[in-house]
Short mmCIF file of C-alpha atoms and ligand atoms in Angstrom, two decimals:
data_model
loop_
_atom_site.label_atom_id
_atom_site.label_comp_id
_atom_site.label_asym_id
_atom_site.label_seq_id
_atom_site.Cartn_x
_atom_site.Cartn_y
_atom_site.Cartn_z
CA UNK A 1 23.80 -6.65 -19.46
CA UNK A 2 25.81 -9.18 -17.49
CA UNK A 3 28.95 -10.64 -19.11
CA UNK A 4 26.80 -13.66 -20.06
CA UNK A 5 24.33 -11.43 -21.89
CA UNK A 6 21.67 -11.73 -19.20
CA UNK A 7 19.51 -8.80 -18.13
CA UNK A 8 20.47 -7.15 -14.86
CA UNK A 9 17.55 -5.88 -12.79
CA UNK A 10 17.67 -3.68 -9.68
CA UNK A 11 14.87 -3.98 -7.14
CA UNK A 12 14.34 -1.07 -4.73
CA UNK A 13 12.97 -2.29 -1.40
CA UNK A 14 12.71 -5.70 0.30
CA UNK A 15 9.09 -5.45 1.41
CA UNK A 16 6.55 -7.94 0.11
CA UNK A 17 6.61 -6.39 -3.39
CA UNK A 18 10.41 -6.37 -3.72
CA UNK A 19 10.69 -9.94 -2.44
CA UNK A 20 8.07 -11.10 -4.91
CA UNK A 21 9.92 -9.31 -7.73
CA UNK A 22 13.17 -11.04 -6.75
CA UNK A 23 11.47 -14.44 -6.50
CA UNK A 24 10.20 -14.18 -10.08
CA UNK A 25 13.44 -12.80 -11.52
CA UNK A 26 15.32 -15.70 -9.93
CA UNK A 27 12.92 -18.18 -11.50
CA UNK A 28 14.16 -17.16 -14.95
CA UNK A 29 17.92 -17.37 -14.66
CA UNK A 30 18.04 -18.27 -18.34
CA UNK A 31 17.22 -14.59 -19.05
CA UNK A 32 18.08 -12.64 -15.90
CA UNK A 33 21.27 -12.31 -13.90
CA UNK A 34 20.52 -12.61 -10.15
CA UNK A 35 18.76 -9.40 -9.10
CA UNK A 36 20.21 -6.83 -6.71
CA UNK A 37 17.65 -5.93 -4.05
CA UNK A 38 18.43 -2.69 -2.21
CA UNK A 39 16.93 -2.35 1.25
CA UNK A 40 17.50 0.69 3.40
CA UNK A 41 16.77 -0.99 6.73
CA UNK A 42 18.35 -4.04 8.34
CA UNK A 43 15.31 -6.25 7.72
CA UNK A 44 13.06 -7.66 5.05
CA UNK A 45 9.32 -7.08 5.33
CA UNK A 46 8.88 -3.26 5.15
CA UNK A 47 5.42 -2.52 6.55
CA UNK A 48 5.45 -5.79 8.52
CA UNK A 49 8.49 -4.88 10.60
CA UNK A 50 6.89 -3.45 13.73
CA UNK A 51 8.91 -0.63 15.28
CA UNK A 52 7.92 0.57 18.72
CA UNK A 53 9.66 3.91 18.29
CA UNK A 54 8.07 6.71 16.33
CA UNK A 55 10.01 9.40 14.47
CA UNK A 56 13.44 8.22 13.34
CA UNK A 57 15.81 5.27 13.48
CA UNK A 58 19.20 5.73 15.17
CA UNK A 59 20.66 6.79 11.82
CA UNK A 60 18.19 9.68 11.54
CA UNK A 61 16.06 8.22 8.73
CA UNK A 62 12.29 8.34 9.30
CA UNK A 63 10.68 5.13 10.58
CA UNK A 64 9.23 3.29 7.60
CA UNK A 65 6.59 0.99 9.07
CA UNK A 66 3.12 2.17 10.11
CA UNK A 67 2.40 -1.08 11.94
CA UNK A 68 0.74 -0.96 15.34
CA UNK A 69 1.32 -3.39 18.18
CA UNK A 70 -1.96 -5.30 18.14
CA UNK A 71 -2.72 -5.30 14.43
CA UNK A 72 -4.00 -8.49 12.93
CA UNK A 73 -4.61 -8.75 9.20
CA UNK A 74 -7.85 -7.69 7.54
CA UNK A 75 -7.60 -10.20 4.67
CA UNK A 76 -7.81 -13.94 5.45
CA UNK A 77 -4.46 -15.69 5.09
CA UNK A 78 -6.02 -18.06 2.53
CA UNK A 79 -6.01 -15.24 -0.05
CA UNK A 80 -3.59 -12.78 1.51
CA UNK A 81 -0.68 -15.12 0.73
CA UNK A 82 1.32 -15.16 -2.45
CA UNK A 83 -0.54 -17.67 -4.62
CA UNK A 84 2.50 -19.97 -4.77
CA UNK A 85 3.31 -19.93 -1.06
CA UNK A 86 0.58 -20.47 1.58
CA UNK A 87 0.73 -19.36 5.20
CA UNK A 88 1.36 -22.17 7.73
CA UNK A 89 -1.62 -24.49 8.12
CA UNK A 90 -1.96 -24.17 11.89
CA UNK A 91 -2.57 -20.40 11.77
CA UNK A 92 -6.06 -18.89 11.96
CA UNK A 93 -7.38 -16.98 8.96
CA UNK A 94 -6.61 -13.54 10.41
CA UNK A 95 -3.11 -13.46 11.81
CA UNK A 96 -1.11 -11.12 14.02
CA UNK A 97 1.40 -8.96 12.12
CA UNK A 98 4.35 -10.89 13.58
CA UNK A 99 3.12 -13.95 11.67
CA UNK A 100 3.19 -12.02 8.40
CA UNK A 101 6.78 -11.00 9.01
CA UNK A 102 7.65 -14.65 9.76
CA UNK A 103 5.81 -15.70 6.62
CA UNK A 104 7.85 -13.28 4.51
CA UNK A 105 11.05 -14.62 6.06
CA UNK A 106 9.94 -18.13 5.18
CA UNK A 107 9.25 -16.93 1.62
CA UNK A 108 12.86 -15.69 1.49
CA UNK A 109 14.10 -19.06 2.76
CA UNK A 110 11.99 -21.06 0.34
CA UNK A 111 12.90 -19.04 -2.76
CA UNK A 112 16.49 -18.40 -1.58
CA UNK A 113 16.29 -14.65 -1.71
CA UNK A 114 18.53 -13.66 1.21
CA UNK A 115 21.83 -13.61 -0.68
CA UNK A 116 20.46 -11.13 -3.18
CA UNK A 117 19.47 -8.45 -0.67
CA UNK A 118 21.82 -5.60 0.24
CA UNK A 119 20.67 -4.38 3.66
CA UNK A 120 21.44 -0.92 5.08
CA UNK A 121 21.60 0.34 1.54
CA UNK A 122 19.63 3.32 0.41
CA UNK A 123 18.92 4.06 -3.22
CA UNK A 124 19.65 7.76 -3.70
CA UNK A 125 19.23 8.19 -7.44
CA UNK A 126 17.86 6.32 -10.44
CA UNK A 127 18.63 7.85 -13.85
CA UNK A 128 18.08 6.59 -17.37
CA UNK A 129 20.98 6.43 -19.82
CA UNK A 130 21.10 5.70 -23.52
CA UNK A 131 23.20 2.63 -24.40
CA UNK A 132 23.99 0.73 -27.58
CA UNK A 133 23.50 -2.83 -26.35
CA UNK A 134 20.85 -2.52 -23.67
CA UNK A 135 17.20 -3.43 -23.55
CA UNK A 136 15.61 -1.15 -26.18
CA UNK A 137 18.74 1.05 -26.09
CA UNK A 138 18.05 2.02 -22.50
CA UNK A 139 19.78 1.34 -19.19
CA UNK A 140 19.65 2.74 -15.65
CA UNK A 141 22.28 4.18 -13.36
CA UNK A 142 21.38 3.33 -9.77
CA UNK A 143 23.28 5.26 -7.12
CA UNK A 144 23.09 3.75 -3.67
CA UNK A 145 24.82 4.31 -0.36
CA UNK A 146 25.83 1.98 2.40
CA UNK A 147 24.33 3.59 5.51
CA UNK A 148 25.46 0.98 8.04
CA UNK A 149 27.87 3.51 9.62
CA UNK A 150 25.25 6.27 9.68
CA UNK A 151 23.99 8.75 7.15
CA UNK A 152 26.97 11.11 7.56
CA UNK A 153 29.54 8.44 6.78
CA UNK A 154 27.72 7.04 3.79
CA UNK A 155 29.67 5.92 0.77
CA UNK A 156 27.89 6.05 -2.57
CA UNK A 157 28.37 3.75 -5.50
CA UNK A 158 26.82 3.71 -8.94
CA UNK A 159 25.82 0.54 -10.79
CA UNK A 160 24.18 0.10 -14.16
CA UNK A 161 21.13 -2.09 -14.78
CA UNK A 162 18.92 -2.97 -17.72
CA UNK A 163 15.74 -2.48 -15.72
CA UNK A 164 14.59 -1.22 -12.34
CA UNK A 165 11.64 -2.40 -10.26
CA UNK A 166 10.61 0.29 -7.78
CA UNK A 167 9.10 -1.41 -4.71
CA UNK A 168 9.57 1.29 -2.08
CA UNK A 169 6.05 1.06 -0.59
CA UNK A 170 3.52 3.83 -0.08
CA UNK A 171 2.44 3.69 3.54
CA UNK A 172 5.12 5.73 5.24
CA UNK A 173 4.81 9.41 4.29
CA UNK A 174 1.67 10.62 6.13
CA UNK A 175 -0.89 12.61 4.20
CA UNK A 176 -2.59 15.30 6.28
CA UNK A 177 -5.36 17.19 4.48
CA UNK A 178 -5.26 20.94 4.76
CA UNK A 179 -7.86 22.07 7.29
CA UNK A 180 -8.19 25.79 7.97
CA UNK A 181 -7.04 26.69 11.48
CA UNK A 182 -5.33 23.34 12.14
CA UNK A 183 -2.46 25.10 13.94
CA UNK A 184 -5.00 26.35 16.48
CA UNK A 185 -5.80 22.84 17.73
CA UNK A 186 -4.74 22.68 21.39
CA UNK A 187 -4.55 18.91 21.94
CA UNK A 188 -2.33 16.21 20.46
CA UNK A 189 -2.30 16.15 16.67
CA UNK A 190 -1.11 12.89 15.18
CA UNK A 191 -1.29 10.59 12.16
CA UNK A 192 -1.97 6.85 12.30
CA UNK A 193 1.64 6.35 11.10
CA UNK A 194 2.64 7.24 14.69
CA UNK A 195 0.00 5.18 16.44
CA UNK A 196 1.37 2.12 18.24
CA UNK A 197 -1.11 1.06 20.95
CA UNK A 198 -4.35 2.12 22.62
CA UNK A 199 -3.33 2.54 26.28
CA UNK A 200 -2.11 6.16 26.03
CA UNK A 201 -5.62 7.10 24.83
CA UNK A 202 -7.48 5.55 27.75
CA UNK A 203 -10.52 7.72 28.68
CA UNK A 204 -9.37 10.47 26.29
CA UNK A 205 -11.64 12.19 23.81
CA UNK A 206 -10.45 11.50 20.27
CA UNK A 207 -11.64 12.86 16.96
CA UNK A 208 -10.51 10.34 14.40
CA UNK A 209 -10.60 11.54 10.80
CA UNK A 210 -11.05 8.88 8.12
CA UNK A 211 -13.05 5.64 8.11
CA UNK A 212 -10.88 3.47 5.91
CA UNK A 213 -9.62 0.13 7.21
CA UNK A 214 -7.07 1.75 9.54
CA UNK A 215 -9.57 4.31 10.84
CA UNK A 216 -12.10 1.61 11.69
CA UNK A 217 -9.48 -0.62 13.25
CA UNK A 218 -8.14 2.19 15.44
CA UNK A 219 -11.68 3.20 16.46
CA UNK A 220 -12.11 -0.35 17.77
CA UNK A 221 -8.78 -0.31 19.60
CA UNK A 222 -9.60 3.04 21.21
CA UNK A 223 -13.03 1.81 22.25
CA UNK A 224 -11.38 -1.08 24.13
CA UNK A 225 -9.64 1.43 26.47
CA UNK A 226 -12.78 3.50 27.02
CA UNK A 227 -11.77 6.40 24.84
CA UNK A 228 -14.62 8.57 23.60
CA UNK A 229 -14.28 8.56 19.83
CA UNK A 230 -15.89 10.70 17.15
CA UNK A 231 -15.28 8.94 13.86
CA UNK A 232 -15.38 11.76 11.33
CA UNK A 233 -15.60 10.79 7.68
CA UNK A 234 -17.03 11.69 4.30
CA UNK A 235 -18.30 8.26 3.29
CA UNK A 236 -21.86 6.97 3.50
CA UNK A 237 -22.97 6.48 7.10
CA UNK A 238 -21.69 3.15 8.43
CA UNK A 239 -24.65 0.90 9.11
CA UNK A 240 -23.29 -2.05 11.14
CA UNK A 241 -22.99 -1.79 14.94
CA UNK A 242 -20.17 0.52 16.03
CA UNK A 243 -17.83 -0.21 18.94
CA UNK A 244 -18.88 1.13 22.36
CA UNK A 245 -18.07 4.81 22.82
CA UNK A 246 -17.72 5.46 19.08
CA UNK A 247 -20.08 7.80 17.22
CA UNK A 248 -20.01 9.02 13.62
CA UNK A 249 -19.76 12.56 12.32
CA UNK A 250 -19.25 14.22 8.97
CA UNK A 251 -15.79 15.57 8.05
CA UNK A 252 -14.05 18.23 10.15
CA UNK A 253 -13.98 21.41 8.06
CA UNK A 254 -12.13 23.87 10.27
CA UNK A 255 -10.57 24.50 13.66
CA UNK A 256 -11.82 27.56 15.51
CA UNK A 257 -9.61 30.15 17.26
CA UNK A 258 -10.06 28.40 20.64
CA UNK A 259 -9.11 24.98 19.25
CA UNK A 260 -12.66 23.62 18.86
CA UNK A 261 -13.22 21.36 15.85
CA UNK A 262 -16.11 22.20 13.56
CA UNK A 263 -17.76 19.58 11.35
CA UNK A 264 -19.39 20.02 7.93
CA UNK A 265 -22.90 20.17 9.42
CA UNK A 266 -21.90 22.97 11.82
CA UNK A 267 -21.59 20.69 14.85
CA UNK A 268 -18.62 21.45 17.13
CA UNK A 269 -16.50 19.37 19.49
CA UNK A 270 -13.37 19.70 21.58
CA UNK A 271 -10.93 16.79 21.80
CA UNK A 272 -7.77 15.70 23.57
CA UNK A 273 -6.50 14.08 20.40
CA UNK A 274 -7.06 14.73 16.70
CA UNK A 275 -6.00 11.54 14.96
CA UNK A 276 -5.59 11.51 11.18
CA UNK A 277 -6.26 8.18 9.47
CA UNK A 278 -6.11 9.93 6.14
CA UNK A 279 -3.63 7.79 4.25
CA UNK A 280 -0.23 8.43 2.75
CA UNK A 281 1.61 10.23 -0.03
CA UNK A 282 3.45 8.49 -2.84
CA UNK A 283 7.10 9.49 -2.95
CA UNK A 284 9.89 8.53 -5.31
CA UNK A 285 12.65 10.87 -4.15
CA UNK A 286 15.36 8.96 -6.01
CA UNK A 287 13.74 9.09 -9.43
CA UNK A 288 15.34 11.37 -12.05
CA UNK A 289 12.94 14.13 -13.10
CA UNK A 290 13.53 13.48 -16.78
CA UNK A 291 11.61 10.18 -16.42
CA UNK A 292 8.55 12.39 -16.01
CA UNK A 293 6.74 10.32 -13.36
CA UNK A 294 4.52 12.72 -11.45
CA UNK A 295 2.30 12.47 -8.42
CA UNK A 296 -0.76 14.68 -8.21
CA UNK A 297 -3.85 14.25 -6.11
CA UNK A 298 -2.80 10.67 -5.17
CA UNK A 299 -2.38 9.62 -8.79
CA UNK A 300 1.02 8.47 -10.08
CA UNK A 301 1.25 9.13 -13.82
CA UNK A 302 1.75 8.50 -16.67
CA UNK A 303 2.12 4.77 -16.16
CA UNK A 304 1.10 2.17 -18.75
CA UNK A 305 -0.95 -0.51 -16.95
CA UNK A 306 -0.23 1.38 -13.70
CA UNK A 307 3.33 0.13 -14.01
CA UNK A 308 5.71 1.78 -16.43
CA UNK A 309 6.27 5.23 -17.93
CA UNK A 310 5.64 4.87 -21.68
CA UNK A 311 8.85 6.70 -22.61
CA UNK A 312 10.98 4.58 -20.24
CA UNK A 313 9.36 1.14 -20.23
CA UNK A 314 12.17 -0.65 -18.40
CA UNK A 315 11.29 1.15 -15.17
CA UNK A 316 8.47 -0.51 -13.25
CA UNK A 317 6.67 1.04 -10.31
CA UNK A 318 5.26 -2.01 -8.55
CA UNK A 319 2.31 -2.08 -6.17
CA UNK A 320 0.96 1.46 -6.33
CA UNK A 321 -2.66 0.37 -6.75
CA UNK A 322 -4.80 0.68 -3.66
CA UNK A 323 -7.77 -1.21 -2.20
CA UNK A 324 -6.33 -4.44 -3.54
CA UNK A 325 -5.24 -7.83 -2.27
CA UNK A 326 -1.55 -6.86 -2.20
CA UNK A 327 0.54 -10.05 -2.29
CA UNK A 328 -1.34 -11.74 -5.17
CA UNK A 329 -1.31 -8.39 -6.99
CA UNK A 330 2.50 -8.18 -6.68
CA UNK A 331 2.70 -11.78 -7.90
CA UNK A 332 0.75 -10.92 -11.05
CA UNK A 333 2.58 -7.64 -11.72
CA UNK A 334 5.99 -9.31 -11.30
CA UNK A 335 5.10 -12.02 -13.80
CA UNK A 336 3.82 -9.42 -16.25
CA UNK A 337 7.07 -7.43 -15.96
CA UNK A 338 9.04 -10.58 -16.74
CA UNK A 339 6.92 -11.19 -19.79
CA UNK A 340 7.67 -7.62 -20.94
CA UNK A 341 11.41 -7.97 -20.41
CA UNK A 342 11.66 -11.40 -22.02
CA UNK A 343 9.61 -10.30 -25.00
CA UNK A 344 6.63 -12.63 -24.45
CA UNK A 345 4.53 -9.51 -24.41
CA UNK A 346 5.80 -7.28 -27.24
CA UNK A 347 5.39 -3.72 -26.00
CA UNK A 348 3.31 -1.31 -28.05
CA UNK A 349 4.96 1.95 -29.18
CA UNK A 350 5.43 4.80 -26.75
CA UNK A 351 2.56 6.71 -28.38
CA UNK A 352 0.24 3.70 -28.12
CA UNK A 353 1.09 3.22 -24.45
CA UNK A 354 0.47 6.91 -23.75
CA UNK A 355 -2.87 6.66 -25.51
CA UNK A 356 -3.79 3.48 -23.60
CA UNK A 357 -3.04 5.24 -20.31
CA UNK A 358 -5.00 8.37 -21.24
CA UNK A 359 -8.01 6.38 -22.43
CA UNK A 360 -8.01 4.29 -19.27
CA UNK A 361 -7.94 7.40 -17.08
CA UNK A 362 -10.62 9.12 -19.18
CA UNK A 363 -12.87 6.04 -18.90
CA UNK A 364 -12.49 6.00 -15.13
CA UNK A 365 -13.24 9.73 -14.90
CA UNK A 366 -16.28 9.24 -17.14
CA UNK A 367 -17.55 6.69 -14.63
CA UNK A 368 -17.34 9.42 -11.98
CA UNK A 369 -14.09 8.28 -10.35
CA UNK A 370 -12.29 11.28 -8.84
CA UNK A 371 -8.56 11.58 -9.62
CA UNK A 372 -7.58 10.75 -6.06
CA UNK A 373 -9.45 7.45 -6.26
CA UNK A 374 -8.21 6.30 -9.67
CA UNK A 375 -5.58 3.98 -8.20
CA UNK A 376 -8.16 2.38 -5.90
CA UNK A 377 -8.96 -0.66 -8.01
CA UNK A 378 -11.16 -2.45 -5.50
CA UNK A 379 -13.23 -5.12 -7.28
CA UNK A 380 -11.70 -4.13 -10.62
CA UNK A 381 -8.41 -5.58 -9.47
CA UNK A 382 -9.47 -9.03 -10.65
CA UNK A 383 -10.12 -7.88 -14.22
CA UNK A 384 -6.81 -5.98 -14.10
CA UNK A 385 -4.95 -9.10 -12.89
CA UNK A 386 -6.57 -11.22 -15.56
CA UNK A 387 -5.76 -8.66 -18.23
CA UNK A 388 -2.06 -8.69 -17.28
CA UNK A 389 -2.02 -12.51 -17.23
CA UNK A 390 -3.58 -12.60 -20.69
CA UNK A 391 -1.13 -10.07 -22.13
CA UNK A 392 1.84 -11.76 -20.45
CA UNK A 393 0.72 -15.31 -21.33
CA UNK A 394 0.90 -16.69 -17.81
CA UNK A 395 -1.55 -18.56 -15.60
CA UNK A 396 -4.19 -16.20 -14.15
CA UNK A 397 -5.18 -16.32 -10.50
CA UNK A 398 -7.78 -19.04 -9.95
CA UNK A 399 -11.27 -17.60 -9.21
CA UNK A 400 -10.82 -18.83 -5.65
CA UNK A 401 -8.86 -15.65 -4.84
CA UNK A 402 -11.48 -13.16 -6.01
CA UNK A 403 -14.36 -15.19 -4.54
CA UNK A 404 -12.93 -15.42 -1.08
CA UNK A 405 -11.55 -11.87 -1.03
CA UNK A 406 -14.86 -10.38 -2.16
CA UNK A 407 -16.91 -12.45 0.31
CA UNK A 408 -14.63 -11.36 3.12
CA UNK A 409 -15.19 -7.75 2.10
CA UNK A 410 -18.95 -8.13 2.37
CA UNK A 411 -18.65 -10.05 5.63
CA UNK A 412 -16.28 -7.39 7.03
CA UNK A 413 -18.70 -4.57 6.20
CA UNK A 414 -21.54 -6.41 7.94
CA UNK A 415 -19.62 -7.66 10.95
CA UNK A 416 -17.01 -5.01 11.55
CA UNK A 417 -16.60 -5.98 15.20
CA UNK A 418 -16.23 -9.73 14.79
CA UNK A 419 -15.13 -10.65 11.24
CA UNK A 420 -11.55 -11.39 12.32
CA UNK A 421 -12.71 -14.29 14.49
CA UNK A 422 -14.01 -16.15 11.44
CA UNK A 423 -11.97 -19.05 10.13
CA UNK A 424 -12.06 -19.97 6.45
CA UNK A 425 -11.35 -23.68 6.21
CA UNK A 426 -10.59 -23.95 2.55
CA UNK A 427 -6.93 -24.80 2.54
CA UNK A 428 -7.32 -28.26 1.00
CA UNK A 429 -9.14 -26.88 -1.98
CA UNK A 430 -6.15 -24.61 -2.55
CA UNK A 431 -3.32 -27.08 -2.13
CA UNK A 432 -3.29 -28.45 -5.66
CA UNK A 433 -3.30 -24.89 -7.03
CA UNK A 434 -0.28 -23.94 -4.97
CA UNK A 435 1.60 -26.98 -6.21
CA UNK A 436 0.81 -25.98 -9.79
CA UNK A 437 1.81 -22.38 -9.23
CA UNK A 438 5.10 -23.16 -7.49
CA UNK A 439 6.19 -25.19 -10.50
CA UNK A 440 5.21 -22.38 -12.82
CA UNK A 441 8.03 -20.32 -14.32
P1 FAD B 1 6.65 -1.90 2.07
O1 FAD B 1 6.24 -3.03 2.89
O2 FAD B 1 6.44 -0.54 2.57
O3 FAD B 1 8.19 -2.11 1.70
C1 FAD B 1 8.97 -1.14 1.04
C2 FAD B 1 10.43 -1.39 1.37
O4 FAD B 1 11.23 -0.48 0.60
C3 FAD B 1 10.77 -1.10 2.83
O5 FAD B 1 11.44 -2.21 3.39
C4 FAD B 1 11.66 0.14 2.77
O6 FAD B 1 12.63 0.16 3.79
C5 FAD B 1 12.30 0.01 1.39
N1 FAD B 1 12.73 1.29 0.80
C6 FAD B 1 12.00 2.42 0.67
N2 FAD B 1 12.74 3.38 0.08
C7 FAD B 1 13.97 2.83 -0.19
C8 FAD B 1 15.17 3.33 -0.77
N3 FAD B 1 15.27 4.58 -1.22
N4 FAD B 1 16.22 2.51 -0.86
C9 FAD B 1 16.16 1.22 -0.41
N5 FAD B 1 15.04 0.70 0.16
C10 FAD B 1 13.96 1.50 0.27
N6 FAD B 1 -1.90 -5.83 3.37
C11 FAD B 1 -2.48 -7.05 3.44
O7 FAD B 1 -2.37 -7.85 2.51
N7 FAD B 1 -3.19 -7.43 4.55
C12 FAD B 1 -3.33 -6.62 5.63
O8 FAD B 1 -3.97 -7.00 6.61
C13 FAD B 1 -2.70 -5.32 5.59
N8 FAD B 1 -2.76 -4.49 6.66
C14 FAD B 1 -2.06 -3.32 6.62
C15 FAD B 1 -2.07 -2.51 7.75
C16 FAD B 1 -1.36 -1.31 7.78
C17 FAD B 1 -1.35 -0.47 9.00
C18 FAD B 1 -0.64 -0.91 6.63
C19 FAD B 1 0.14 0.37 6.60
C20 FAD B 1 -0.65 -1.69 5.48
C21 FAD B 1 -1.36 -2.91 5.47
N9 FAD B 1 -1.37 -3.73 4.35
C22 FAD B 1 -1.99 -4.97 4.40
C23 FAD B 1 -0.72 -3.30 3.10
C24 FAD B 1 0.79 -3.62 3.09
O9 FAD B 1 1.44 -2.42 3.05
C25 FAD B 1 1.13 -4.51 1.94
O10 FAD B 1 0.61 -5.79 2.27
C26 FAD B 1 2.60 -4.73 1.65
O11 FAD B 1 3.28 -5.06 2.82
C27 FAD B 1 3.26 -3.58 0.92
O12 FAD B 1 4.51 -4.04 0.51
P2 FAD B 1 5.52 -3.13 -0.31
O13 FAD B 1 6.70 -4.00 -0.57
O14 FAD B 1 4.83 -2.50 -1.46
O15 FAD B 1 5.91 -1.91 0.66
#
């Protein structure tokens, strides 16, 4: 607690999720002391800070962002934005990544977040402690180090908080599935995390594994430089027209002694490049083991409402759900967390929260959802958002968000090659909502 009896909250990471967390904490200064946002790089924006280098920064830490040079967004700006802060009017619906970074900087200006961010500061450890006067008898020791003079010269300090919001992102630690014989592959083996631009692949043969949004986007980029691409994936066959020079294949199952790739149906191919667009691992290296948060098969558990460990409900892991509309999702989760901490939503007991989590997971499994897909909310995200708003007693997202997001999804599937040229001209309809939401506490 602060000397004035206000709750002190630490936020780990100044990407979109951490900024959104800080914006909402600052809107309730009657309850919260100004948050401390720890950011290990020199910039806000996380994923949206394009870095031409691959590998490590000068200080030896691995590059965080997986952004590539020519990426433009795959969600129209009309619903990609935080609901209380629209993108600039003059921009098209699908914007280049530099515009998203600018947008996040403008968000920091508008909600006066800059002074609360400690740059070049890495959170090393987060541990729960029992206290007499804290929130539910619990507090958190956060150990961080100033890395501005390099990792070797780092100085650590420990501070105590009533709650911690973990917003460290989950698109930076590449996941590479285990494929027998992979070490035999003779060409270049790489993950999309290290992809920056198409030119180096001109006229090369590329086997690209994974047909998620990044896989499809990279297939298009590679096609534009006349690469010959085999898009290998385990989903249903894509039906829309594919970019020139791109063909589909089932998943690669092994690499033969001579480096040839073999696919599930027995087909074989050689390639200059084997490019993994297979997603990322969740990592929380700073989190004390006793908190019991585990990651297995791409599921982070146990987390009540995909947010907090039942036994330590003042720790919040924000933004781990996948296949969602991220910024509005962070907006809803942040408001829910505030309603938990200010008591608007009285938390159930630890046992009830554990049971809620287990029943939710069991229901998803019963519907045939594999463990690794449980966090992919997809169209269920809207019911999830609404559920949190109802529990937390705050204004839900207007149906506008789900309608436009879902129609874009259908349009994108049908017009993979051209959907980003479409302009949604619905800003006026949204303006009154934004005004309402900005005034909302
Ligand atoms: P991040 O942006 O990853 O931010 C996490 C921050 O935490 C970073 O700044 C990092 O430096 C910091 N951090 C990590 N560990 C520590 C530590 N120990 N101590 C201190 N700081 C730490 N979303 C969309 O809405 N539209 C799109 O078109 C879109 N395209 C995408 C394309 C690609 C290639 C990728 C990878 C993602 C895309 N996304 C898109 C999803 C995007 O990641 C989210 O929109 C959002 O930026 C995630 O924000 P975040 O804050 O959760 O994580």
